[in-house]
Every structure is written in structure tokens, then in C-alpha cells.
Coordinates of C-alpha atoms in Angstrom, one line a residue:
M26 CA -1.6 6.0 23.9
A27 CA -1.9 7.0 20.3
T28 CA 0.9 6.4 17.8
S29 CA 3.0 9.5 17.2
Y30 CA 4.9 10.1 14.1
S31 CA 7.9 7.9 13.1
M32 CA 8.2 4.1 13.7
D33 CA 9.7 0.9 12.4
P34 CA 7.3 -0.4 9.6
G35 CA 8.2 -4.0 10.6
D36 CA 7.3 -3.4 14.3
P37 CA 4.4 -0.9 14.5
D38 CA 2.6 -0.3 17.8
Q39 CA -0.9 -1.7 18.2
P40 CA -2.9 1.5 17.5
Y41 CA -1.0 2.0 14.3
L42 CA -1.5 -1.6 13.2
S43 CA -5.2 -1.6 14.2
F44 CA -5.7 1.6 12.1
W45 CA -4.3 -0.3 9.0
L46 CA -6.7 -3.2 9.6
E47 CA -9.7 -0.9 9.4
R48 CA -11.4 -0.3 6.1
H49 CA -10.1 3.0 4.7
L50 CA -9.6 4.4 1.3
C51 CA -5.9 5.3 0.8
T52 CA -3.8 7.2 -1.6
L53 CA -0.7 6.0 -3.5
T54 CA 1.9 8.6 -4.6
T55 CA 4.2 7.6 -7.4
P56 CA 6.8 9.7 -9.3
R57 CA 6.0 10.4 -12.9
P58 CA 9.0 10.2 -15.4
D59 CA 9.3 14.0 -15.2
G60 CA 9.5 13.8 -11.3
T61 CA 6.1 15.2 -10.5
P62 CA 3.9 13.3 -8.1
H63 CA 1.0 11.2 -9.3
V64 CA -1.5 10.7 -6.5
V65 CA -4.5 8.2 -6.9
P66 CA -7.0 6.6 -4.6
V67 CA -6.3 2.9 -3.9
G68 CA -6.9 0.0 -1.5
V69 CA -3.8 -0.9 0.5
T70 CA -2.9 -3.8 2.6
Y71 CA -0.1 -3.7 5.2
D72 CA 2.0 -6.7 6.2
P73 CA 4.5 -5.6 8.8
T74 CA 5.9 -9.1 9.2
A75 CA 7.0 -9.1 5.6
R76 CA 7.6 -5.3 5.6
L77 CA 5.3 -5.0 2.6
A78 CA 2.4 -2.9 1.5
R79 CA 0.4 -4.2 -1.4
V80 CA -1.9 -2.5 -4.0
I81 CA -3.8 -4.4 -6.7
A82 CA -3.9 -2.6 -10.0
D83 CA -4.5 -3.0 -13.7
K84 CA -1.2 -3.4 -15.6
S85 CA -2.3 -0.6 -18.0
S86 CA -2.8 2.0 -15.2
A87 CA -0.7 5.2 -14.9
K88 CA 0.6 4.1 -11.4
V89 CA 2.0 0.9 -12.8
A90 CA 3.5 2.7 -15.8
N91 CA 5.2 5.2 -13.4
I92 CA 6.7 2.4 -11.3
L93 CA 7.9 0.5 -14.4
A94 CA 9.4 3.6 -15.8
A95 CA 11.6 3.9 -12.8
G96 CA 13.5 0.8 -13.8
P97 CA 14.2 -2.6 -12.3
D98 CA 15.0 -1.3 -8.8
G99 CA 11.4 0.2 -8.6
A100 CA 10.2 3.6 -7.6
P101 CA 10.1 5.4 -4.3
V102 CA 6.4 5.7 -3.3
A103 CA 4.2 6.5 -0.4
V104 CA 0.7 5.2 0.7
C105 CA -1.4 7.1 3.1
Q106 CA -4.7 7.0 4.9
V107 CA -6.6 9.6 7.0
A108 CA -9.6 9.3 9.3
G109 CA -10.2 12.4 11.3
R110 CA -7.2 13.1 13.5
R111 CA -5.7 9.8 12.7
W112 CA -3.3 9.3 9.8
A113 CA -0.7 6.8 8.6
T114 CA 1.9 6.9 5.9
L115 CA 4.0 4.0 4.7
E116 CA 7.0 4.7 2.4
G117 CA 9.3 2.4 0.4
R118 CA 10.3 1.1 -3.0
A119 CA 7.6 -0.2 -5.2
V120 CA 7.9 -2.9 -7.9
V121 CA 5.2 -4.5 -10.1
R122 CA 4.7 -8.2 -9.8
T123 CA 2.8 -10.3 -12.3
D124 CA 3.3 -13.8 -10.7
P125 CA -0.2 -15.3 -10.3
D126 CA 0.5 -16.5 -6.7
R127 CA 1.6 -13.0 -5.6
V128 CA -1.5 -11.4 -7.3
A129 CA -3.7 -14.0 -5.6
E130 CA -2.2 -13.3 -2.2
A131 CA -2.7 -9.5 -2.7
E132 CA -6.4 -10.2 -3.7
R133 CA -6.9 -12.3 -0.6
R134 CA -5.5 -9.6 1.7
Y135 CA -7.6 -7.0 -0.1
A136 CA -10.8 -9.1 0.4
E137 CA -9.9 -9.5 4.1
R138 CA -9.4 -5.8 4.7
Y139 CA -12.1 -4.4 2.4
G140 CA -14.8 -7.0 2.9
R141 CA -15.2 -7.8 -0.8
I142 CA -13.6 -10.0 -3.3
P143 CA -12.1 -8.1 -6.2
T144 CA -13.7 -8.6 -9.6
P145 CA -11.6 -11.1 -11.5
K146 CA -9.4 -9.3 -14.0
P147 CA -6.8 -11.1 -16.2
T148 CA -4.8 -7.8 -16.5
R149 CA -4.4 -7.5 -12.7
V150 CA -0.9 -7.1 -11.2
V151 CA 0.2 -6.3 -7.7
I152 CA 2.3 -3.4 -6.6
E153 CA 4.5 -4.5 -3.8
I154 CA 6.1 -1.8 -1.7
A155 CA 9.2 -2.9 0.3
L156 CA 8.7 -0.7 3.3
T157 CA 11.5 1.6 4.6
S158 CA 9.6 3.9 6.9
A159 CA 6.3 4.4 8.7
M160 CA 4.8 7.5 10.3
G161 CA 1.5 8.6 11.7
R162 CA -0.9 8.8 14.6
G163 CA -3.0 5.7 15.0

């Protein structure tokens, strides 16, 4: 049976989790300082055990600036992917991490999901999203 709408992001059903393991381009929506949404294409990895989604990014990107502008508690964000009639959205609070071990873990997960090792970049950071909700149809 296909996933339908809302679920616990720490305990997704198998179709939903499987959908997040497939290679799909996603979007990340962050709030700009004026409150309007900023939507960009990204690669996302989903770790339900840790209740985290991760996005690797350059520290000078607008998405990183938007999250940092929200303050130390982070910013409310959403990541989404769509493939035909299947869709999945993860929501939560995003913070920017610069710790090399956290960035390396995000790069490892990205390589696993997307089948390629990200080009080394000294300005890379990881956006970690502490998940509060999940919805979709896997």
C-alpha cells in the first residue's frame, strides 16, 4: 500500500523510506529575512533514525544565508521531492554546521544516495534539518 499523507519522520513506512533512497532531485524552501520563500534545487539525504535531513551547500549560498539570518535556533524549512504521482515532504528546523566530521558524513550520505562523490570544496557546510513532520505518498 502506498504512503498517504502525514507520518512520523522518525518512523516512516517502507514505501516512503524507499522513495527517499531513490535518486531524485529535491527542493529546499527557506524563509528569506523578509519572510518570502526561497526555493532551490538540492540533493537531500534522509536519516529517520536520527530524525535528520541533510543538504550539502556552499557557505556563501543564499540558502545558507537565509538559515543563518534566522538566528541560533535555525529556520523552519521544507525539503520536497516529486516523481510522477509520488511525492514526499520533510519539514523541520534547519541549522548550518561547519564541523568537518558532520560535513564528511553529509558528503558520504550524498555519495551513497546520488552515486557520485561531491567535488571537494573547502567552503562546504551541511544544512542539518531536525525533522518535525513528514508527509507524502511513497
